[in-house]
Coordinates of C-alpha atoms and ligand atoms in Angstrom, one line a residue:
M994 CA -78.5 -8.6 2.3
E995 CA -80.9 -7.9 -1.5
L996 CA -81.3 -4.1 -1.7
R997 CA -84.6 -4.2 -3.9
I998 CA -85.9 -0.8 -5.4
E999 CA -89.5 -0.6 -6.5
N1000 CA -91.3 2.7 -9.1
L1001 CA -88.8 5.0 -7.9
S1002 CA -89.4 8.5 -9.2
K1003 CA -87.7 12.5 -8.4
R1004 CA -88.4 15.5 -10.5
Y1005 CA -86.4 18.6 -9.3
P1006 CA -87.2 21.6 -8.4
G1007 CA -86.1 23.2 -11.6
G1008 CA -88.6 20.1 -13.6
A1009 CA -85.9 17.9 -14.5
Q1010 CA -87.2 14.0 -14.3
A1011 CA -84.2 12.7 -12.5
L1012 CA -85.5 9.2 -11.8
Q1013 CA -88.3 7.9 -13.4
N1014 CA -89.9 4.8 -12.0
V1015 CA -86.8 2.6 -11.1
S1016 CA -86.7 -0.7 -10.2
L1017 CA -83.8 -2.7 -9.5
N1018 CA -83.4 -5.6 -7.2
I1019 CA -79.1 -5.2 -5.7
P1020 CA -77.3 -9.2 -4.7
V1021 CA -74.4 -9.0 -2.3
G1022 CA -70.9 -8.1 -4.5
M1023 CA -70.5 -5.5 -6.5
F1024 CA -73.4 -4.1 -9.0
G1025 CA -72.5 -2.2 -11.9
L1026 CA -75.3 1.2 -12.2
L1027 CA -73.9 3.3 -15.8
G1028 CA -75.4 5.2 -17.7
P1029 CA -74.1 8.4 -19.0
N1030 CA -73.9 12.6 -17.0
G1031 CA -77.3 13.4 -16.4
A1032 CA -78.9 10.1 -16.8
G1033 CA -80.0 10.6 -13.2
K1034 CA -77.0 7.9 -12.1
S1035 CA -76.8 10.8 -8.7
T1036 CA -79.6 10.8 -7.4
L1037 CA -80.5 6.9 -7.3
M1038 CA -77.3 7.0 -4.9
R1039 CA -78.1 9.9 -2.7
T1040 CA -81.6 8.5 -2.6
I1041 CA -80.9 5.4 -0.9
A1042 CA -77.6 7.0 0.3
T1043 CA -80.6 9.0 2.7
L1044 CA -79.4 12.1 2.4
Q1045 CA -82.4 13.0 -0.3
E1046 CA -85.7 12.3 -0.4
A1047 CA -88.2 10.3 -3.8
D1048 CA -91.0 11.9 -4.8
S1049 CA -92.5 8.5 -4.7
G1050 CA -91.4 5.3 -4.4
R1051 CA -89.8 2.5 -2.1
A1052 CA -86.9 1.1 -1.3
V1053 CA -85.9 -1.6 1.3
L1054 CA -82.2 -2.6 1.9
G1055 CA -83.1 -6.6 4.2
D1056 CA -85.6 -5.5 6.5
I1057 CA -85.2 -1.7 6.8
D1058 CA -87.4 0.3 5.1
V1059 CA -84.9 2.6 3.0
L1060 CA -86.4 6.0 2.3
R1061 CA -87.8 6.1 5.7
Q1062 CA -85.9 4.3 8.8
K1063 CA -82.9 6.4 7.8
D1064 CA -80.9 6.5 11.3
S1065 CA -80.9 2.8 10.9
V1066 CA -79.8 2.8 6.9
R1067 CA -76.7 4.9 7.9
R1068 CA -75.8 2.4 9.9
I1069 CA -75.3 -0.2 7.6
L1070 CA -74.4 2.7 4.9
G1071 CA -70.5 3.7 4.0
Y1072 CA -70.8 6.6 0.6
L1073 CA -67.7 7.7 -1.2
P1074 CA -69.7 10.1 -2.2
Q1075 CA -68.3 12.2 -5.5
E1076 CA -66.5 14.7 -4.4
F1077 CA -65.3 15.0 -0.3
G1078 CA -63.5 17.4 0.9
L1079 CA -59.6 16.3 2.9
Y1080 CA -58.7 18.5 5.8
P1081 CA -55.2 18.4 3.9
K1082 CA -53.0 19.1 6.8
V1083 CA -53.7 16.3 8.5
S1084 CA -52.7 12.8 8.9
A1085 CA -54.1 10.2 7.4
E1086 CA -54.4 8.4 10.7
A1087 CA -55.2 11.2 12.8
L1088 CA -58.0 11.9 10.3
L1089 CA -59.4 8.5 10.2
S1090 CA -59.7 8.4 14.2
H1091 CA -61.6 11.4 14.1
F1092 CA -64.4 9.9 11.4
A1093 CA -64.4 6.0 13.9
T1094 CA -65.4 8.3 16.8
L1095 CA -67.7 10.9 15.2
K1096 CA -69.1 6.4 13.8
G1097 CA -69.7 5.7 17.6
I1098 CA -66.4 4.3 18.3
R1099 CA -65.3 5.5 21.9
S1100 CA -62.2 3.0 23.4
G1101 CA -59.0 4.4 22.2
K1102 CA -57.5 0.4 22.1
E1103 CA -60.6 -0.3 19.7
R1104 CA -60.4 2.5 17.9
G1105 CA -56.1 2.5 17.0
D1106 CA -57.5 -1.2 16.5
V1107 CA -59.6 -0.5 13.9
V1108 CA -57.7 2.2 12.3
E1109 CA -54.7 0.2 11.8
A1110 CA -56.7 -2.8 10.5
L1111 CA -58.5 -0.4 7.6
L1112 CA -55.1 1.5 6.7
R1113 CA -53.6 -2.0 5.6
Q1114 CA -56.7 -3.2 3.8
T1115 CA -56.9 0.0 1.6
N1116 CA -53.0 -0.4 2.3
L1117 CA -51.8 3.3 3.4
Y1118 CA -50.9 2.3 6.1
D1119 CA -47.0 3.0 4.9
H1120 CA -48.4 6.8 4.4
R1121 CA -50.8 6.7 7.6
R1122 CA -48.3 9.6 9.1
Q1123 CA -48.6 11.5 5.4
S1124 CA -50.4 14.4 5.6
L1125 CA -53.8 13.8 3.1
G1126 CA -53.2 17.3 0.6
S1127 CA -50.0 15.4 0.2
F1128 CA -52.1 12.0 -1.6
S1129 CA -52.9 11.1 -4.7
G1130 CA -55.5 10.8 -6.9
G1131 CA -55.6 7.6 -6.0
M1132 CA -54.5 7.2 -2.2
K1133 CA -57.7 10.0 -1.7
Q1134 CA -59.7 7.7 -3.3
R1135 CA -58.7 4.9 -1.4
F1136 CA -59.2 6.8 1.9
G1137 CA -62.1 7.3 1.1
I1138 CA -62.6 4.0 1.1
A1139 CA -61.5 3.5 4.6
Q1140 CA -63.9 6.2 5.8
A1141 CA -66.3 4.3 4.0
L1142 CA -66.2 0.6 5.4
L1143 CA -66.4 2.6 9.0
G1144 CA -68.2 0.5 11.2
N1145 CA -69.2 -2.3 9.2
P1146 CA -71.2 -1.3 6.7
R1147 CA -74.1 -3.8 4.8
L1148 CA -73.9 -1.9 2.0
I1149 CA -70.9 1.2 -0.2
I1150 CA -72.5 3.2 -2.1
V1151 CA -69.3 4.5 -4.1
D1152 CA -70.0 7.2 -7.0
E1153 CA -68.0 7.9 -10.0
P1154 CA -64.8 6.7 -8.4
T1155 CA -62.1 6.1 -11.1
A1156 CA -62.5 10.0 -13.4
G1157 CA -59.1 10.6 -12.5
L1158 CA -57.5 7.8 -11.5
D1159 CA -54.1 7.2 -13.6
P1160 CA -54.3 3.2 -14.8
E1161 CA -52.3 2.1 -12.2
E1162 CA -54.2 3.3 -9.1
R1163 CA -57.5 2.5 -11.5
V1164 CA -56.6 -1.5 -10.8
R1165 CA -55.5 -0.7 -6.7
F1166 CA -59.1 0.8 -6.4
H1167 CA -60.9 -2.5 -8.4
N1168 CA -59.0 -5.2 -6.4
L1169 CA -60.1 -3.3 -2.9
L1170 CA -63.5 -3.3 -4.3
S1171 CA -63.2 -6.6 -5.7
V1172 CA -62.5 -8.2 -2.2
I1173 CA -65.2 -5.9 0.3
G1174 CA -67.2 -6.8 -3.0
Q1175 CA -67.5 -10.5 -1.9
N1176 CA -69.2 -9.7 0.9
I1177 CA -71.7 -7.0 1.6
I1178 CA -73.2 -5.1 -1.5
V1179 CA -71.2 -2.7 -3.2
I1180 CA -72.6 -0.2 -5.9
L1181 CA -70.5 1.1 -8.5
S1182 CA -71.8 4.2 -10.3
T1183 CA -69.9 4.6 -13.7
H1184 CA -69.5 6.6 -16.2
I1185 CA -66.8 4.3 -17.5
V1186 CA -67.5 1.1 -18.8
S1187 CA -64.8 -0.9 -18.4
D1188 CA -65.1 -0.4 -14.8
V1189 CA -68.6 -2.5 -14.8
T1190 CA -66.9 -4.7 -17.8
D1191 CA -63.9 -5.3 -15.2
L1192 CA -65.7 -5.5 -11.1
C1193 CA -69.4 -6.2 -11.3
R1194 CA -71.3 -10.0 -12.4
N1195 CA -74.1 -7.1 -12.4
M1196 CA -75.5 -4.5 -13.7
A1197 CA -77.5 -2.3 -14.7
I1198 CA -77.6 1.6 -16.8
I1199 CA -79.8 3.4 -16.6
H1200 CA -80.6 6.9 -19.0
E1201 CA -82.9 9.8 -19.2
G1202 CA -84.0 8.4 -15.6
R1203 CA -84.9 4.7 -16.8
V1204 CA -83.3 1.8 -16.2
R1205 CA -83.1 1.1 -19.6
V1206 CA -81.2 -2.9 -18.5
A1207 CA -80.5 -5.3 -15.7
G1208 CA -78.9 -7.9 -15.6
N1209 CA -75.1 -9.8 -15.8
P1210 CA -72.6 -7.8 -18.3
S1211 CA -71.0 -11.2 -20.0
E1212 CA -75.5 -12.9 -20.6
L1213 CA -76.3 -9.4 -21.4
V1214 CA -73.2 -9.2 -23.8
A1215 CA -74.5 -12.3 -25.8
E1216 CA -77.4 -11.4 -26.5
L1217 CA -76.2 -9.7 -28.9
Q1218 CA -74.0 -12.4 -30.6
G1219 CA -74.1 -11.8 -34.9
R1220 CA -75.2 -8.0 -34.6
V1221 CA -72.6 -6.0 -34.3
W1222 CA -70.3 -5.6 -37.7
K1223 CA -68.1 -3.3 -38.5
K1224 CA -66.3 -1.4 -41.7
S1225 CA -63.6 0.7 -42.2
I1226 CA -64.7 4.2 -43.8
A1227 CA -63.7 7.7 -44.9
H1228 CA -63.5 10.4 -42.0
D1229 CA -66.1 12.3 -44.2
E1230 CA -68.4 9.4 -45.0
V1231 CA -69.5 9.2 -41.3
N1232 CA -72.9 11.1 -42.1
S1233 CA -74.4 9.0 -44.3
Y1234 CA -73.0 5.5 -42.0
G1235 CA -75.2 7.2 -39.8
E1236 CA -78.0 7.8 -41.8
R1237 CA -78.3 4.6 -43.5
F1238 CA -77.0 2.5 -40.1
Q1239 CA -78.0 2.1 -36.6
L1240 CA -74.5 3.0 -35.9
I1241 CA -73.3 2.0 -32.8
S1242 CA -69.7 3.9 -32.8
M1243 CA -67.2 5.7 -34.1
R1244 CA -63.5 5.1 -33.3
L1245 CA -60.3 6.6 -35.7
F1246 CA -57.8 4.1 -36.1
A1247 CA -54.8 3.7 -37.8
G1248 CA -55.9 6.9 -39.8
Q1249 CA -59.1 5.0 -40.5
T1250 CA -62.3 5.8 -39.2
M1251 CA -64.1 1.9 -37.7
V1252 CA -67.7 1.7 -37.5
H1253 CA -69.8 -0.4 -35.4
V1254 CA -73.2 -1.0 -36.4
F1255 CA -75.6 -2.2 -34.8
S1256 CA -78.0 -4.8 -37.4
P1257 CA -79.8 -7.8 -37.2
R1258 CA -78.2 -9.4 -40.4
Q1259 CA -74.8 -8.4 -42.3
P1260 CA -75.8 -5.0 -43.5
D1261 CA -73.3 -5.8 -46.3
A1262 CA -71.0 -7.8 -48.2
S1263 CA -68.5 -5.4 -47.0
F1264 CA -69.4 -5.4 -43.4
E1265 CA -67.5 -7.8 -41.0
P1266 CA -68.7 -9.1 -38.3
V1267 CA -67.5 -8.3 -34.8
A1268 CA -67.5 -10.0 -31.6
P1269 CA -69.5 -7.7 -29.6
D1270 CA -68.0 -6.0 -26.0
L1271 CA -69.6 -4.4 -23.3
E1272 CA -69.3 -0.6 -24.6
D1273 CA -71.2 -2.1 -27.9
F1274 CA -74.1 -3.2 -25.8
Y1275 CA -74.4 -0.3 -23.7
F1276 CA -73.5 2.3 -27.0
A1277 CA -76.7 0.0 -29.0
T1278 CA -78.6 0.3 -25.0
I1279 CA -78.9 4.4 -25.2
K1280 CA -78.8 4.9 -28.6
G1281 CA -82.1 2.4 -28.3
F1282 CA -81.3 -0.1 -31.2
I1283 CA -82.2 -2.7 -28.5
Y1284 CA -84.0 -1.8 -25.4
S1285 CA -86.1 0.9 -25.4
A1286 CA -87.9 2.1 -22.1
Q1287 CA -90.9 0.2 -22.8
T1288 CA -89.1 -2.8 -23.3
A1289 CA -86.8 -2.3 -20.3
T1290 CA -86.6 -6.3 -19.2
V1291 CA -85.7 -5.8 -15.0
N1292 CA -85.1 -8.4 -12.8
Ligands
ADP2198 P1 -75.7 11.3 -12.7 O1 -75.4 11.1 -12.3 O2 -76.3 10.2 -13.5 O3 -74.6 12.4 -14.2 P2 -77.9 13.2 -11.9 O4 -78.8 12.8 -10.4 O5 -76.4 13.9 -11.2 O6 -77.4 12.6 -13.4 O7 -78.7 13.9 -12.8 C1 -80.3 13.7 -12.4 C2 -80.7 14.9 -13.9 O8 -81.1 15.9 -13.1 C3 -80.0 15.9 -14.6 O9 -81.4 16.9 -15.6 C4 -79.1 16.8 -13.5 O10 -79.0 17.9 -14.2 C5 -81.0 16.7 -12.7 N1 -80.5 17.6 -11.6 C6 -79.1 16.9 -10.6 N2 -79.2 17.5 -9.7 C7 -80.4 18.4 -9.6 C8 -80.3 19.7 -8.6 N3 -80.5 19.5 -7.8 N4 -81.4 20.4 -8.6 C9 -81.8 20.1 -10.5 N5 -81.8 19.3 -11.5 C10 -81.0 18.3 -11.2

């Protein structure tokens, strides 16, 4: 099964062109949708999740027309939105069981089995009797995944999942998604580059409503090889470097400012080569150094 998105566009009544001819092919596995705040990620995710309408374009999941056959999509979709309300006084087990009833699992025995399996899969079984109000951020996110997995979805959409998680919770959450992503389409929408580096076989960068680039993270980063250079400079030199060079990033490092610049060849002898990473690729793309909207290659 594959999700094919073709020329999806959306303009909000207020005037923001949130999506502009977005086309993407999303295969089974973890897919990272990376972009800064306001890029259009949530608009795209909510449209695929049948929660809002596009102005034009198509999306097809297997043989389902996503924008028209909404009930069919909802039967095979799990959605973990950026913010979701939980009843703080209810136990994890009771609420998941309630959601299972809403999903149509009527037999009490079957519901009990499904709820237990999901609580075990998300490592929450030992906390099943605890009220959701007492859960940590990571536990809440894992509960969100448990509810998204009800009814054996073929597509899971996870919007900005790791913001606010501590490093240990983040790793645990990533491991859970990796296992799920072995068999179904998991779209992970995020502005955190390392979420994608660690997890995703395929990705796209979206910026100002357009797909700038799509592909395999390591192959994309390899395209930057030999074109990223670093130099340690004084902080008050940053502006003048920004004017003279294509500045990918600047970072304070041991009291000095380390800049990464994009350049097809060594700018001068004072710059050293850098083995580029996805963060370099992301900023070089967002800043228009390597892909402009006109030249975006989309598989
Ligand atoms: P992201 O999820 O990448 O942060 P969004 O899809 O939320 O991006 O937003 C894309 C653009 O659409 C932004 O300019 C945002 O301000 C605008 N936008 C989002 N939701 C609405 C809305 N309900 N009404 C008007 N404008 C919106």
